[in-house]
Coordinates of C-alpha atoms and ligand atoms in Angstrom, one line a residue:
X133 CA 110.1 -27.8 207.7
X134 CA 108.6 -25.6 205.0
X135 CA 107.2 -27.7 201.7
X136 CA 107.9 -26.5 198.2
X137 CA 105.6 -27.6 195.6
X138 CA 106.3 -28.0 191.6
X139 CA 104.5 -30.0 188.8
X140 CA 106.1 -31.8 186.1
X141 CA 104.5 -32.2 182.9
X142 CA 107.2 -34.2 181.0
X143 CA 108.4 -37.6 179.9
X144 CA 112.0 -36.7 180.0
X145 CA 113.9 -35.3 182.9
X146 CA 116.7 -32.7 181.7
X147 CA 118.8 -30.2 183.4
X148 CA 116.0 -27.6 183.6
X149 CA 114.0 -30.0 185.7
X150 CA 117.1 -30.7 188.1
X151 CA 117.7 -27.1 188.2
X152 CA 114.1 -26.5 189.6
X153 CA 114.5 -29.4 192.2
X154 CA 117.9 -28.0 193.3
X155 CA 116.5 -24.6 193.8
X156 CA 113.5 -25.8 195.6
X157 CA 115.6 -28.1 198.1
X158 CA 117.0 -24.8 199.7
X159 CA 113.6 -23.9 200.5
X160 CA 112.4 -27.0 202.3
X161 CA 111.0 -30.5 201.5
X162 CA 110.2 -31.1 197.7
X163 CA 106.9 -32.2 196.6
X164 CA 106.7 -32.8 192.8
X165 CA 103.0 -33.2 191.2
X166 CA 103.1 -35.6 188.0
X167 CA 100.2 -34.3 185.6
X168 CA 97.9 -37.2 184.5
X169 CA 98.3 -38.2 180.9
X170 CA 94.7 -36.6 179.7
X171 CA 95.9 -33.1 180.9
X172 CA 99.6 -33.8 179.5
X173 CA 98.2 -34.2 176.1
X174 CA 95.8 -31.1 176.3
X175 CA 98.9 -29.1 177.7
X176 CA 101.9 -30.3 176.1
X177 CA 102.1 -33.7 174.1
X178 CA 101.2 -37.4 174.1
X179 CA 103.4 -38.9 176.5
X180 CA 106.0 -41.5 175.2
X181 CA 106.0 -43.5 178.5
X182 CA 103.1 -44.7 180.7
X183 CA 102.0 -42.4 183.7
X184 CA 103.5 -45.1 186.0
X185 CA 106.8 -44.7 184.5
X186 CA 106.5 -40.9 184.6
X187 CA 106.0 -41.0 188.4
X188 CA 109.0 -43.6 188.9
X189 CA 111.1 -41.3 186.9
X190 CA 110.4 -38.3 189.4
X191 CA 110.7 -40.6 192.4
X192 CA 114.4 -41.3 191.4
X193 CA 115.5 -37.6 191.3
X194 CA 117.7 -36.9 194.1
X195 CA 116.1 -34.4 196.6
X196 CA 112.3 -35.2 195.8
X197 CA 110.8 -36.2 198.9
X198 CA 107.2 -37.1 197.8
X199 CA 105.3 -37.6 194.3
X200 CA 101.8 -37.0 194.0
X201 CA 99.3 -37.0 191.2
X202 CA 98.1 -33.6 189.7
X203 CA 94.7 -34.3 187.9
X204 CA 93.9 -30.8 186.7
X205 CA 96.2 -28.2 184.7
X206 CA 94.9 -25.6 187.1
X207 CA 96.2 -25.9 190.6
X208 CA 93.2 -25.2 192.7
X209 CA 92.5 -28.7 193.9
X210 CA 96.1 -29.5 194.5
X211 CA 97.1 -26.5 196.2
X212 CA 94.0 -26.6 198.6
X213 CA 95.0 -30.1 199.4
X214 CA 98.7 -29.6 200.1
X215 CA 99.0 -26.0 201.0
X216 CA 102.6 -25.9 200.3
X217 CA 104.7 -23.0 201.6
X218 CA 106.0 -22.3 198.1
X219 CA 105.4 -23.2 194.4
X220 CA 108.3 -23.2 192.2
X221 CA 108.0 -23.0 188.4
X222 CA 110.4 -21.8 185.4
X223 CA 109.8 -18.4 184.2
X224 CA 108.6 -19.6 180.5
X225 CA 105.1 -19.4 181.8
X226 CA 104.9 -15.6 181.9
X227 CA 103.8 -15.6 178.3
X228 CA 101.4 -17.5 175.9
X229 CA 98.8 -19.8 176.9
X230 CA 100.4 -20.9 180.1
X231 CA 100.0 -17.5 181.6
X232 CA 96.7 -18.5 182.7
X233 CA 98.2 -21.3 184.8
X234 CA 100.7 -18.8 186.6
X235 CA 97.7 -16.4 187.2
X236 CA 95.9 -19.2 188.5
X237 CA 98.7 -20.3 191.0
X238 CA 99.3 -16.7 192.1
X239 CA 95.4 -16.4 193.1
X240 CA 95.7 -19.6 194.8
X241 CA 98.8 -18.7 196.8
X242 CA 97.4 -15.4 197.9
X243 CA 94.3 -17.0 199.2
X244 CA 96.5 -18.9 202.0
X245 CA 99.6 -16.9 202.0
X246 CA 101.8 -19.1 200.0
X247 CA 104.8 -17.7 197.9
X248 CA 105.7 -18.2 194.3
X249 CA 109.3 -18.9 193.2
X250 CA 110.3 -18.5 189.7
X251 CA 113.6 -19.8 188.2
X252 CA 115.1 -18.9 184.9
X253 CA 113.9 -21.5 182.3
X254 CA 116.8 -23.6 181.0
X255 CA 116.9 -23.9 177.1
X256 CA 120.4 -24.9 176.0
X257 CA 121.6 -27.4 173.5
X258 CA 121.4 -30.4 175.6
X259 CA 117.8 -29.8 176.8
X260 CA 117.0 -29.1 173.1
X261 CA 118.3 -32.1 171.8
X262 CA 116.4 -34.3 174.4
X263 CA 113.2 -32.5 173.6
X264 CA 113.9 -33.2 169.8
X265 CA 114.6 -36.9 170.4
X266 CA 111.2 -37.1 172.1
X267 CA 109.4 -35.5 169.2
X268 CA 111.0 -37.7 166.7
X269 CA 110.0 -40.7 168.6
X270 CA 106.3 -39.7 168.6
X271 CA 106.6 -38.9 164.9
X272 CA 107.7 -42.5 164.2
X273 CA 105.3 -44.8 162.2
X274 CA 104.9 -47.3 165.2
X275 CA 104.4 -44.6 167.8
X276 CA 102.1 -42.5 165.6
X277 CA 99.8 -45.1 164.0
X278 CA 98.2 -46.5 167.2
X279 CA 97.7 -43.1 168.8
X280 CA 94.2 -42.5 167.5
X281 CA 93.0 -45.4 169.3
X282 CA 94.6 -44.4 172.5
X283 CA 93.2 -40.9 172.2
X284 CA 89.6 -42.2 171.6
X285 CA 89.9 -44.2 174.8
X286 CA 91.3 -41.5 176.8
X287 CA 89.5 -38.3 175.6
X288 CA 85.8 -37.7 175.8
X289 CA 86.1 -36.4 172.1
X290 CA 88.9 -36.5 169.7
X291 CA 89.4 -33.1 167.8
X292 CA 90.9 -33.4 164.2
X293 CA 91.8 -30.3 161.9
X294 CA 92.0 -30.6 158.2
X295 CA 95.8 -30.0 156.8
X296 CA 97.1 -30.0 153.5
X297 CA 101.0 -29.2 153.6
X298 CA 103.8 -29.0 156.3
X299 CA 102.8 -25.3 157.1
X300 CA 99.1 -26.2 157.8
X301 CA 100.4 -29.5 159.8
X302 CA 102.3 -27.2 162.1
X303 CA 99.4 -25.1 162.7
X304 CA 97.6 -28.3 163.7
X305 CA 100.5 -29.6 165.8
X306 CA 101.3 -26.5 167.6
X307 CA 98.2 -24.2 168.4
X308 CA 97.5 -24.2 172.1
X309 CA 94.8 -21.9 173.5
X310 CA 93.7 -21.3 177.3
X311 CA 90.0 -22.0 177.3
X312 CA 87.5 -22.4 180.4
X313 CA 90.0 -23.0 182.8
X314 CA 92.3 -25.2 181.0
X315 CA 94.6 -25.6 177.9
X316 CA 93.5 -27.3 174.7
X317 CA 95.0 -28.4 171.1
X318 CA 94.1 -30.5 168.3
X319 CA 94.5 -34.2 168.6
X320 CA 95.3 -35.1 165.1
X321 CA 95.2 -34.1 161.5
X322 CA 92.5 -34.9 158.6
X323 CA 94.0 -35.0 155.1
X324 CA 90.8 -34.0 153.2
X325 CA 90.4 -34.8 149.6
X326 CA 88.6 -31.5 148.9
X327 CA 91.5 -29.4 150.5
X328 CA 94.3 -31.7 149.0
X329 CA 92.8 -31.2 145.7
X330 CA 92.0 -27.7 146.2
X331 CA 95.5 -26.8 147.3
X332 CA 96.7 -28.3 143.9
X333 CA 93.8 -26.1 142.2
X334 CA 92.1 -29.4 141.1
X335 CA 88.4 -30.6 141.5
X336 CA 87.5 -33.2 144.5
X337 CA 87.0 -36.0 142.1
X338 CA 89.7 -38.5 142.9
X339 CA 91.5 -36.6 140.1
X340 CA 94.5 -36.1 142.7
X341 CA 95.9 -39.7 142.7
X342 CA 97.1 -41.7 145.8
X343 CA 100.9 -40.9 144.8
X344 CA 100.2 -37.2 145.2
X345 CA 98.1 -37.9 148.3
X346 CA 100.9 -39.8 149.8
X347 CA 103.3 -36.9 149.0
X348 CA 101.1 -34.7 151.0
X349 CA 100.9 -37.0 154.0
X350 CA 104.7 -37.2 153.8
X351 CA 105.1 -33.6 153.9
X352 CA 102.8 -33.2 157.0
X353 CA 104.6 -36.1 158.6
X354 CA 108.0 -34.7 158.3
X355 CA 107.2 -31.7 160.6
X356 CA 104.4 -33.1 162.9
X357 CA 103.9 -36.0 165.6
X358 CA 100.0 -36.1 165.9
X359 CA 98.0 -38.9 164.3
X360 CA 96.6 -38.6 160.7
X361 CA 93.4 -39.6 159.3
X362 CA 93.3 -39.8 155.5
X363 CA 90.1 -39.1 153.5
X364 CA 90.6 -42.2 151.3
X365 CA 87.5 -41.0 149.1
X366 CA 85.7 -44.3 147.7
X367 CA 88.8 -46.2 148.4
X368 CA 89.1 -46.8 144.7
X369 CA 89.0 -50.6 143.1
X370 CA 89.1 -53.1 145.8
X371 CA 92.2 -54.5 144.3
X372 CA 94.1 -51.2 144.6
X373 CA 92.6 -50.4 148.1
X374 CA 94.3 -53.4 149.7
X375 CA 97.6 -52.3 148.4
X376 CA 96.9 -48.7 149.8
X377 CA 96.0 -50.0 153.2
X378 CA 99.2 -51.6 153.6
X379 CA 101.3 -48.5 152.4
X380 CA 99.2 -46.1 154.7
X381 CA 99.9 -48.4 157.5
X382 CA 103.4 -48.8 156.9
X383 CA 103.7 -44.9 156.9
X384 CA 102.2 -44.5 160.2
X385 CA 98.7 -43.3 159.3
X386 CA 96.4 -44.1 161.9
X387 CA 93.2 -44.4 160.0
X388 CA 91.6 -44.3 156.4
X389 CA 88.1 -43.2 155.9
X390 CA 86.4 -44.5 152.8
X391 CA 82.9 -43.5 151.6
X392 CA 80.2 -45.8 149.9
X393 CA 80.0 -44.0 146.6
X394 CA 81.1 -45.4 143.3
X395 CA 81.9 -44.1 139.9
X396 CA 82.8 -40.5 139.7
X397 CA 82.9 -39.5 143.0
X398 CA 81.9 -35.7 143.6
X399 CA 82.1 -33.9 147.0
X400 CA 79.4 -34.7 149.4
X401 CA 78.3 -31.2 150.2
X402 CA 77.0 -30.8 146.4
X403 CA 74.4 -33.5 147.7
X404 CA 71.9 -34.3 145.2
X405 CA 72.7 -31.3 142.9
X406 CA 75.3 -33.4 140.8
X407 CA 74.9 -37.1 139.8
X408 CA 76.6 -39.1 142.4
X409 CA 76.0 -42.8 142.9
X410 CA 76.1 -44.6 146.1
X411 CA 77.8 -48.2 146.2
X412 CA 75.7 -51.3 147.1
X413 CA 75.9 -52.2 150.6
X414 CA 77.3 -55.7 149.7
X415 CA 79.9 -54.5 147.5
X416 CA 81.2 -51.8 150.0
X417 CA 81.2 -54.6 152.6
X418 CA 83.5 -56.6 150.5
X419 CA 86.0 -53.6 150.3
X420 CA 85.8 -53.2 154.1
X421 CA 86.6 -56.8 154.6
X422 CA 89.3 -57.0 151.9
X423 CA 91.0 -54.0 153.5
X424 CA 90.7 -55.5 157.0
X425 CA 92.2 -58.9 155.8
X426 CA 95.0 -56.9 154.1
X427 CA 96.3 -54.7 157.3
X428 CA 98.9 -56.1 159.1
X429 CA 98.8 -54.3 162.4
X430 CA 96.1 -54.3 165.1
X431 CA 96.4 -50.4 165.2
X432 CA 95.5 -49.2 161.9
X433 CA 91.6 -48.4 161.6
X434 CA 89.4 -48.4 158.5
X435 CA 86.6 -46.0 158.9
X436 CA 83.3 -46.5 156.7
X437 CA 81.6 -43.5 155.6
X438 CA 77.8 -43.5 155.2
X439 CA 76.6 -41.4 152.1
X440 CA 72.7 -42.1 152.7
X441 CA 71.7 -38.8 154.4
X442 CA 73.7 -37.0 151.8
X443 CA 72.2 -38.7 149.0
X444 CA 68.6 -38.7 150.6
X445 CA 68.3 -42.3 151.0
X446 CA 66.7 -42.2 154.5
X447 CA 67.8 -42.9 158.0
X448 CA 66.8 -46.4 157.9
X449 CA 69.4 -47.1 154.9
X450 CA 71.9 -45.4 156.9
X451 CA 71.4 -47.6 160.0
X452 CA 71.2 -50.5 158.1
X453 CA 74.3 -49.7 156.4
X454 CA 76.1 -49.0 159.7
X455 CA 75.2 -52.3 161.1
X456 CA 76.5 -54.1 158.0
X457 CA 79.6 -52.1 157.8
X458 CA 80.5 -52.7 161.4
X459 CA 79.9 -56.4 160.9
X460 CA 82.1 -56.4 157.9
X461 CA 85.0 -55.3 160.2
X462 CA 84.7 -51.5 159.9
X463 CA 86.6 -49.9 162.8
X464 CA 84.4 -47.0 163.0
X465 CA 81.4 -45.2 161.2
X466 CA 81.4 -41.8 159.8
X467 CA 77.9 -40.4 159.2
X468 CA 77.5 -37.3 157.0
X469 CA 75.0 -34.7 156.5
X470 CA 74.7 -31.4 154.4
X471 CA 71.8 -30.1 156.5
X472 CA 72.7 -26.8 158.5
X473 CA 71.4 -28.4 162.0
X474 CA 72.7 -31.3 163.4
X475 CA 69.3 -33.0 164.0
X476 CA 69.8 -36.0 161.5
X477 CA 73.3 -36.7 162.9
X478 CA 71.8 -36.7 166.3
X479 CA 68.9 -39.1 165.3
X480 CA 71.4 -41.4 163.5
X481 CA 73.9 -41.5 166.6
X482 CA 71.2 -42.2 169.0
X483 CA 69.9 -45.1 167.0
X484 CA 73.2 -46.4 166.4
X485 CA 74.4 -46.1 169.9
X486 CA 71.1 -47.9 171.1
X487 CA 72.5 -51.2 170.0
X488 CA 76.2 -50.4 169.6
X489 CA 78.0 -48.6 172.5
X490 CA 81.6 -49.2 171.2
X491 CA 82.4 -48.7 167.5
X492 CA 83.6 -45.2 167.2
X493 CA 81.6 -42.7 165.5
X494 CA 82.9 -39.7 163.4
X495 CA 81.0 -36.5 162.5
X496 CA 82.0 -33.5 160.0
X497 CA 80.1 -30.3 161.3
X498 CA 80.6 -28.4 158.1
X499 CA 77.2 -27.6 157.2
X500 CA 75.8 -27.7 160.9
X501 CA 78.6 -25.6 162.0
X502 CA 76.7 -24.1 165.2
X503 CA 77.0 -27.6 166.9
X504 CA 79.4 -27.7 169.8
X505 CA 81.6 -30.7 170.2
X506 CA 80.0 -31.3 173.7
X507 CA 76.6 -32.0 172.0
X508 CA 78.2 -34.3 169.6
X509 CA 79.8 -36.2 172.4
X510 CA 76.5 -36.4 174.3
X511 CA 75.1 -38.2 171.4
X512 CA 77.9 -40.7 171.2
X513 CA 80.3 -39.2 168.6
X514 CA 84.0 -39.9 169.5
X515 CA 85.9 -38.0 166.5
X516 CA 85.0 -34.8 165.3
X517 CA 86.6 -33.5 162.1
X518 CA 86.8 -29.9 161.1
X519 CA 87.3 -30.8 157.6
X520 CA 88.2 -27.6 155.5
X521 CA 88.3 -24.6 157.8
X522 CA 92.1 -24.0 157.2
X523 CA 91.7 -23.9 153.7
X524 CA 88.5 -21.7 153.8
X525 CA 90.2 -19.1 155.9
X526 CA 93.4 -19.0 154.0
X527 CA 91.8 -18.7 150.6
X528 CA 89.8 -15.2 151.4
X529 CA 92.9 -14.0 153.2
X530 CA 95.2 -14.5 150.4
X531 CA 92.8 -13.2 147.9
X532 CA 92.2 -9.9 149.8
X533 CA 96.1 -9.4 150.0
X534 CA 96.4 -10.1 146.3
X535 CA 93.7 -7.3 145.5
X536 CA 95.1 -4.9 148.1
X537 CA 98.6 -5.1 146.5
X538 CA 97.2 -4.9 142.8
X539 CA 95.0 -1.9 143.8
X540 CA 97.9 0.1 145.6
X541 CA 100.8 -0.6 143.4
X542 CA 102.8 -1.4 146.6
X543 CA 102.5 -3.6 149.4
X544 CA 102.4 -1.3 152.4
X545 CA 98.6 -1.4 152.6
X546 CA 98.8 -5.2 153.0
X547 CA 101.3 -5.4 155.7
X548 CA 99.3 -4.9 158.8
X549 CA 97.2 -8.0 158.1
X550 CA 100.5 -10.0 157.5
X551 CA 102.6 -12.2 159.8
X552 CA 105.8 -10.2 160.6
X553 CA 108.4 -11.5 158.2
X554 CA 110.6 -11.8 161.1
X555 CA 108.1 -14.3 162.5
X556 CA 107.8 -16.3 159.5
X557 CA 111.4 -16.7 159.1
X558 CA 111.7 -18.2 162.6
X559 CA 108.5 -20.3 162.6
X560 CA 110.2 -23.1 161.2
X561 CA 113.3 -24.2 163.4
X562 CA 116.3 -25.1 161.4
X563 CA 118.1 -28.0 162.8
Ligands
LIG225 C1 86.8 -33.8 152.6 O1 87.1 -33.0 153.5 O2 87.1 -34.1 151.5 C2 85.4 -34.6 152.9 C3 84.4 -34.1 153.7 O3 85.3 -35.9 152.2 S1 83.2 -33.1 152.7 O4 84.1 -32.1 151.9 O5 82.3 -32.6 153.4 O6 82.7 -34.2 151.9
LIG226 MG1 86.6 -36.1 150.5

């Protein structure tokens, strides 16, 4: 009997999957691959049920003879192992990032003489509803909050993108690219104080208050499912910080990062050009401890950000503070730098990791932008935050459009650089 293979990357079974199995049955014995969690996150979304449950779900579909694990998004390994006579897939992979997977399957099948069967992709009201329910579940505070810790455990390095609105949230949520034989996407979002303030035309000096920051978070949460890290500036007064921790936790924010500065906070990238005061180590430890005491779930993270390198206080001060902050209960350490190479970040990470293998390390490669994620990972970094690139790319693009319209007294000349208006009106689904 001939064999037919298909791979499921899903945590719900709907009509479309049943269609594929029914069609597959007419060609032979049906083998289904279940994509492993790590690849599912890169390709689609964070699974709402465990891998074992996903396997069981597929095993229970009538007509499935065998279930196997597919560990790679590309099919080289699985097809050389199984050599099925046919691979069956929905025709939705003919465009977009999934096209690379289709190409990979076609090449593999050609190698040993297998055949590809494509069936019409099922997208109707019932399928859409099921997909929406899963997304809504992922967006709920109790599901979203703990996902950052899970991602740190599961991925080599967690990639976080700055967002400051629902629209930028959608970009972080939906952007998927094909790269180096796989698919990739961002793991979560950073609500930057710099960009949240800039979007409101305000300086980054803790002027935009917590009520307004919470409003931004809520806008982002409304339309996304990925975990959120809040740039909590200095955390403010200890007496206020403890309330804010509980608010953030209740909303489903995964982590807050607070920096060891006091008084009028200015953006770190100013460095010593402006007057900025580092908080005392003991005082900052007290704030961390108070925050940890206030939190009510195991999942929420308070990450301590060290400004010693920014303020030129030296590596020894940075490491001493890191040790103290971890001892005070910090769930992670962010080390910041404004140098144009990552040398001092690597030095700090190596020193820190020589005695602490577990506490997550966070890096923000704004000034040392040549540095690859893989290099940071090699030195023990777990979270990389792209802290302002969306804002910095949008600003010159918008300014250029404004200038172009003003110069030409019409908007034709700007048109070619714009997203087609048909696309912007369909970018956001109406329920
Ligand atoms: C932010 O994004 O607001 C940050 C990172 O705090 S930095 O701007 O580099 O200080
Ligand atoms: Mg900030």
